[in-house]
XYZ file of C-alpha atoms in Angstrom:
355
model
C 71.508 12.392 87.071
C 72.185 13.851 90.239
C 75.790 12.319 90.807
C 76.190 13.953 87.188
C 75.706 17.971 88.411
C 77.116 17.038 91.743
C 80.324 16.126 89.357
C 79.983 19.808 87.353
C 79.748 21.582 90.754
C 83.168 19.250 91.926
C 84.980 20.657 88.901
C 83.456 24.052 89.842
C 85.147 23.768 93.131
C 88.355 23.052 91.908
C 88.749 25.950 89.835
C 90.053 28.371 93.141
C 92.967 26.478 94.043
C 94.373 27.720 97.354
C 92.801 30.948 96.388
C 90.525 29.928 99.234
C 92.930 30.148 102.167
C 91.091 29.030 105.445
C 88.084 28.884 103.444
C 87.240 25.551 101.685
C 86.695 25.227 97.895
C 83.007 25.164 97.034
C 81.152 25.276 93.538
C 77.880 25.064 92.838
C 75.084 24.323 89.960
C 71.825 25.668 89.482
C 69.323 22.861 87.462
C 65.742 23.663 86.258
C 63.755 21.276 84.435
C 66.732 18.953 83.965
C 68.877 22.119 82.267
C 72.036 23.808 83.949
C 70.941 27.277 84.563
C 74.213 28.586 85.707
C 77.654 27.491 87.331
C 80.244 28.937 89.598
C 82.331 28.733 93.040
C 83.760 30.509 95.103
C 86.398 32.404 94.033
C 88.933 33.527 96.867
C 89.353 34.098 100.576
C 86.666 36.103 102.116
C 84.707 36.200 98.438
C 81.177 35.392 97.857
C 80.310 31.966 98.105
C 79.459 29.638 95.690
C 75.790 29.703 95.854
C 75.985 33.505 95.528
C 78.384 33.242 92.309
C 75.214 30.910 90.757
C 72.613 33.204 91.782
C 74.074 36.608 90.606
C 74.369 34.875 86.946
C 70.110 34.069 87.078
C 66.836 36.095 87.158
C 64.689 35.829 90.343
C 61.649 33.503 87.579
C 64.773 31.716 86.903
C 65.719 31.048 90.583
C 62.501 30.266 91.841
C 61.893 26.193 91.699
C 65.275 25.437 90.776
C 67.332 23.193 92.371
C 70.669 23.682 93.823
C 73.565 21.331 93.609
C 76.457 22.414 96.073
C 79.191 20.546 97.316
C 78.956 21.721 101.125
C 76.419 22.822 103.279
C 75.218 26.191 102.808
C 76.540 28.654 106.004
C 73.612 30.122 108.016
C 75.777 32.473 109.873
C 77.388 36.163 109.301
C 80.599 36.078 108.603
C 82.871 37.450 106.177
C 79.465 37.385 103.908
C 75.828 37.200 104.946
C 74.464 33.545 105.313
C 73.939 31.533 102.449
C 70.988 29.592 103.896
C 68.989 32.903 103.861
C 69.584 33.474 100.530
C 68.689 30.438 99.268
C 65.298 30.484 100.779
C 65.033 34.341 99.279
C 65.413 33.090 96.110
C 62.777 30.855 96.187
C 65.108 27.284 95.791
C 62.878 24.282 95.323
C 65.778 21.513 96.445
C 69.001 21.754 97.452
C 71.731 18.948 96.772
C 74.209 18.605 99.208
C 77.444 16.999 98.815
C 78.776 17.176 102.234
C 78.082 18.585 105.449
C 80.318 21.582 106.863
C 82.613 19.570 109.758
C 83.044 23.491 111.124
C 81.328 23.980 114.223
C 79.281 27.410 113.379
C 78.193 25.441 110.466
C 77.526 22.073 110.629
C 74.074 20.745 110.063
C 72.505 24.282 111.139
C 72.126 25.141 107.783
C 71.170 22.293 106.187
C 68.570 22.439 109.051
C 67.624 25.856 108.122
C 66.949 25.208 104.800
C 64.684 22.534 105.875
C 62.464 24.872 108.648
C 61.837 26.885 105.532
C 60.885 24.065 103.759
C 63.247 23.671 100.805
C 64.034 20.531 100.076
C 67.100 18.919 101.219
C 69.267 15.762 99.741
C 72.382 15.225 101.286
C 75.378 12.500 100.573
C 76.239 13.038 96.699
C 79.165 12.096 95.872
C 80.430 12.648 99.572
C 83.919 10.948 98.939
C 84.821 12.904 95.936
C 83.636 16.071 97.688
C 85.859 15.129 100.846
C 88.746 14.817 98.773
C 88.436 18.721 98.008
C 89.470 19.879 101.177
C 91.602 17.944 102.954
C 93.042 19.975 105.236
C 89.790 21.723 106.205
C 87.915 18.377 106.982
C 90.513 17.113 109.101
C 91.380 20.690 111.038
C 87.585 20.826 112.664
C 87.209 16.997 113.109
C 90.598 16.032 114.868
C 90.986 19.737 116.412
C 94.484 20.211 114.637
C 96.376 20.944 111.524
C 96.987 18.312 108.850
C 100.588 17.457 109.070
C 102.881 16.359 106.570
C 106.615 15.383 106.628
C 108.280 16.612 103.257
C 112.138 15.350 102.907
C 114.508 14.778 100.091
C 116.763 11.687 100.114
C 118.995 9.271 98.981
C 119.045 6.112 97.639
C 120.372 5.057 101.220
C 118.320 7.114 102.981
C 120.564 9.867 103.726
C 119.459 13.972 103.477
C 123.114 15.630 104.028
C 126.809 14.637 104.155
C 128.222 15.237 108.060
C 129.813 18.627 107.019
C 127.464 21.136 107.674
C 127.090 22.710 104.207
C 123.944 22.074 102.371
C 124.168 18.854 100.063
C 121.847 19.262 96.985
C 120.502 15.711 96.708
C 116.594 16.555 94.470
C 116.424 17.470 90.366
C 114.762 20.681 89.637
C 111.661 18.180 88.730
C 111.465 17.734 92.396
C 112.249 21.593 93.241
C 109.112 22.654 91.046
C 106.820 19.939 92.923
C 107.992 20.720 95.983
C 107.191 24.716 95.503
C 103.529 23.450 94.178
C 103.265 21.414 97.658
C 104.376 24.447 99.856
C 101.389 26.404 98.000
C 99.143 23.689 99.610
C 100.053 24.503 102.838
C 99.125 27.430 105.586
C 102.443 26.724 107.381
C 105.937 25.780 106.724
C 108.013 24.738 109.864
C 111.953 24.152 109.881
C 114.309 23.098 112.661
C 117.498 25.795 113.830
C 120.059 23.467 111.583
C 118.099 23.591 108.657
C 117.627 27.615 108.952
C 122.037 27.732 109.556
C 122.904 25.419 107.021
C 120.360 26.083 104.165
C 118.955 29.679 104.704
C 115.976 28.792 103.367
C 113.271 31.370 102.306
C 110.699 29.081 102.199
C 108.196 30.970 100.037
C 106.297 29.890 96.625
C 108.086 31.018 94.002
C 105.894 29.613 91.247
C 103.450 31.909 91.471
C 101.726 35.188 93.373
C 99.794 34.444 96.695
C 97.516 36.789 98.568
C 97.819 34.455 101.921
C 101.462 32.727 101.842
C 102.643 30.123 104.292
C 103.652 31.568 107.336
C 107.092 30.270 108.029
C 107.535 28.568 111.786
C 111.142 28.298 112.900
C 111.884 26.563 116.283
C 114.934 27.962 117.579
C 117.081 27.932 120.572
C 117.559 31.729 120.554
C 116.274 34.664 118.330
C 119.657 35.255 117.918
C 120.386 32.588 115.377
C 118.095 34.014 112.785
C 119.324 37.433 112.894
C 121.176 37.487 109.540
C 119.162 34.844 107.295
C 116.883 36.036 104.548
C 113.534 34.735 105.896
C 113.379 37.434 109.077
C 115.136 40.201 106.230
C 112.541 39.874 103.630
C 109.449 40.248 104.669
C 107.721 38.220 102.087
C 105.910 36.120 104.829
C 104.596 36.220 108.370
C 107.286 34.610 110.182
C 107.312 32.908 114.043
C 110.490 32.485 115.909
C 109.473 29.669 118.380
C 111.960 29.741 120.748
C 112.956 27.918 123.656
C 114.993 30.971 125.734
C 114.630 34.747 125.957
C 117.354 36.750 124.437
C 118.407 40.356 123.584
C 117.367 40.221 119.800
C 113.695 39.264 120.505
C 113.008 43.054 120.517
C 114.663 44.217 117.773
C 113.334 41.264 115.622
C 110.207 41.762 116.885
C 110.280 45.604 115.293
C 110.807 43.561 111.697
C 108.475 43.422 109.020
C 106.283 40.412 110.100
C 108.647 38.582 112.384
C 106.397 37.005 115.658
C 109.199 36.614 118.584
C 107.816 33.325 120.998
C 109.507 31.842 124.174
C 108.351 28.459 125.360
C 108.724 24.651 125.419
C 107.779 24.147 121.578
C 107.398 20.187 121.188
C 105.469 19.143 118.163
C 101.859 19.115 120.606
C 102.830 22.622 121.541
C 103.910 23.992 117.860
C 100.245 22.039 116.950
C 98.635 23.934 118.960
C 99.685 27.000 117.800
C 98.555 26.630 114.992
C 94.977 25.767 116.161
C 94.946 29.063 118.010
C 95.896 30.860 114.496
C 93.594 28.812 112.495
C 96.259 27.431 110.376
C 94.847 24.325 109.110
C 97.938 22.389 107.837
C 101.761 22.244 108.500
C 104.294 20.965 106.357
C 107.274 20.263 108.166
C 110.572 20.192 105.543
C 113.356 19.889 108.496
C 115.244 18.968 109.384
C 115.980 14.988 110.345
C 115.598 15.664 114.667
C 112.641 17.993 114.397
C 110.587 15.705 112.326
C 112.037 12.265 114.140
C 110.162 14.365 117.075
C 106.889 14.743 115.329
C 107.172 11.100 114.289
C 107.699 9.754 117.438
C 104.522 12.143 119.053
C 102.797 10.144 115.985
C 102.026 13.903 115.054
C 102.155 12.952 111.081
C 99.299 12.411 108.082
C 101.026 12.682 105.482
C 104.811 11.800 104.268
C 106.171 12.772 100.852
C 109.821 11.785 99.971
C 111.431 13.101 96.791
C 114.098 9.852 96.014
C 117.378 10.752 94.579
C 119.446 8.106 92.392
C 122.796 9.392 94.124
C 124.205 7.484 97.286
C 126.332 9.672 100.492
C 127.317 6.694 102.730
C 127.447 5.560 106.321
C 128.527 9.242 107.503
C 125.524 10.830 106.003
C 122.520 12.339 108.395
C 119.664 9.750 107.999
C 116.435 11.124 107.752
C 114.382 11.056 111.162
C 116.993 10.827 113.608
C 116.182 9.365 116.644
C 113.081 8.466 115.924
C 111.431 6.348 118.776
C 107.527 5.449 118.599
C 105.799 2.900 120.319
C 103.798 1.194 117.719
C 104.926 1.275 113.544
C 103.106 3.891 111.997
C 101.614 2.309 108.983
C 100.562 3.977 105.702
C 97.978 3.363 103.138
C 99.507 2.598 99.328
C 101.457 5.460 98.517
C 101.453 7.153 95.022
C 104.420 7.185 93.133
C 105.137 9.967 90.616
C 108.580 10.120 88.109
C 110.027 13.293 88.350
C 112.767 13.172 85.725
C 115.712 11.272 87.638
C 113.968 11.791 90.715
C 110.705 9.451 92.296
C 107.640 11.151 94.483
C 106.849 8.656 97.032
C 103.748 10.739 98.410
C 101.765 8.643 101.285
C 98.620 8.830 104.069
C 99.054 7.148 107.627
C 95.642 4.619 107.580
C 94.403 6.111 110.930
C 93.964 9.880 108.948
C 90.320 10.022 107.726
């Protein structure tokens, strides 16, 4: 019976999408007497949490001696909402079901501990797995310290991403293009290589649909210079960072741009990881181009690979994905999923030592 709300407040949780941002997807049930009083989540960045969604929907009588089923730990701080914990205990909660505890540091354990100083009951371990497959990103930002990183490439049959010319060779089905904007909408930041910005000039935006928080758009560059004319320092649909590896004479005037971040240093894939601890951005997906990501493969800086496989071949001049790729041990991935888009395959995998 438990495992059974634990699954209603799962489906709860999934209902926000990335809605969430750099908060984690939470739902909720509230169960008296064996009957689901009420059901909700939480809703959207910087929203009321999911236990608040259930308890606006009951009376106080109906709150008091209920139990809760929620699939992380209650906060017991002030942040962007007063403390969940507190409110709990307000309401007079007989039991609260946890699915998992909150891996972030201002949370984790102190309110489950809270709730128990106040003496409400507390279960925890429901359906942990299934509730760890929610957020992803946000379980493995506060326990390894850094973002979730994926590798996102389309290729050939031969394993090539672009003839030698440098013009952009269109080698994915528009199958592929519309999964590939649903992955970017998973992510907190996009990163791209100079080539990739001069060949393609790339937006790199979701164009599927309307987001409140899009992915900020990373660009490692020699100079500031090279992105002067392309779109994604012009449009100002995103927060974009120039990472850049030398000082130059556009850095102020691209810094005056709508939402263009000018940065000089030594950005290797440790350095452009940290970064994005620092802004809290809590995954990276990094779509180019073949040196840039050979680098992050060979600082073993991946999770997560997704290759969209093209029935078309381009030959022994072709650029082969990850160039120059060195590493010191194979890096070895658990049994990848493989999706049919159209012409086009999804080989979408996890590296085994990413828990």
């Amino acid at each position: 019976m438990l495992t059974d709300f634990m699954q209603m407040a799962i489906d709860q949780a999934k209902l926000a999408g990335v809605a969430t941002y750099q908060n984690p997807q939470v739902g909720a049930v509230l169960v008296k007497d064996g009957h689901v009083l009420a059901q909700g989540y939480h809703h959207y960045f910087g929203g009321d949490h999911a236990e608040v969604d259930v308890l606006r929907q009951v009376t106080p009588e109906q709150a008091r001696g209920a139990t809760l089923f929620v699939t992380l730990e209650p906060c017991s701080h002030y942040g962007k909402t007063p403390p969940c914990s507190a409110r709990i205990v307000a309401a007079g909660i007989r039991q609260v079901v946890i699915g998992q505890l909150d891996p972030h540091p201002i949370v984790g354990g102190k309110g489950r501990q809270y709730l128990l100083n106040h003496g409400v009951d507390v279960v925890t371990g429901c359906l942990t797995d299934k509730v760890r497959a929610l957020n992803p990103h946000y379980n493995h930002f506060y326990v390894q310290q850094r973002p979730w990183i994926t590798l996102k490439m389309a290729i050939t049959l031969d394993g090539k991403i672009n003839t030698e010319t440098p013009t952009r060779t269109l080698v994915s089905n528009h199958a592929s293009y519309i999964d590939s904007q649903c992955l970017r909408s998973q992510f907190q930041a996009i990163l791209i290589g100079e080539r990739t910005l001069t060949i393609d000039d790339p937006q790199l935006t979701v164009r599927l649909t309307a987001m409140v928080q899009p992915p900020v758009r990373l660009v490692v560059l020699n100079t500031s210079t090279v992105a002067l004319n392309h779109r994604l320092v012009q449009d100002g649909q995103a927060p974009t960072w120039l990472l850049c590896r030398q000082a130059a004479a556009s850095d102020d005037q691209l810094r005056n741009s709508p939402n263009v971040h000018v940065l000089i240093g030594n950005w290797t894939p440790a350095a452009i990881s940290q970064l994005c601890v620092e802004q809290g951005w809590q995954s990276l997906l990094v779509e180019g181009g073949a040196h840039l990501q050979a680098e992050f493969v060979a600082a073993e800086l991946i999770d997560e690979w997704v290759s969209y496989i093209a029935p078309m071949m381009i030959g022994g001049t072709g650029l082969p994905a990850v160039t120059g790729a060195a590493v010191m041990t194979p890096l070895t991935f658990e049994q990848p999923t493989v999706t049919c888009l159209g012409t086009n395959i999804r080989l979408r995998a996890v590296r085994k030592e990413v828990k």
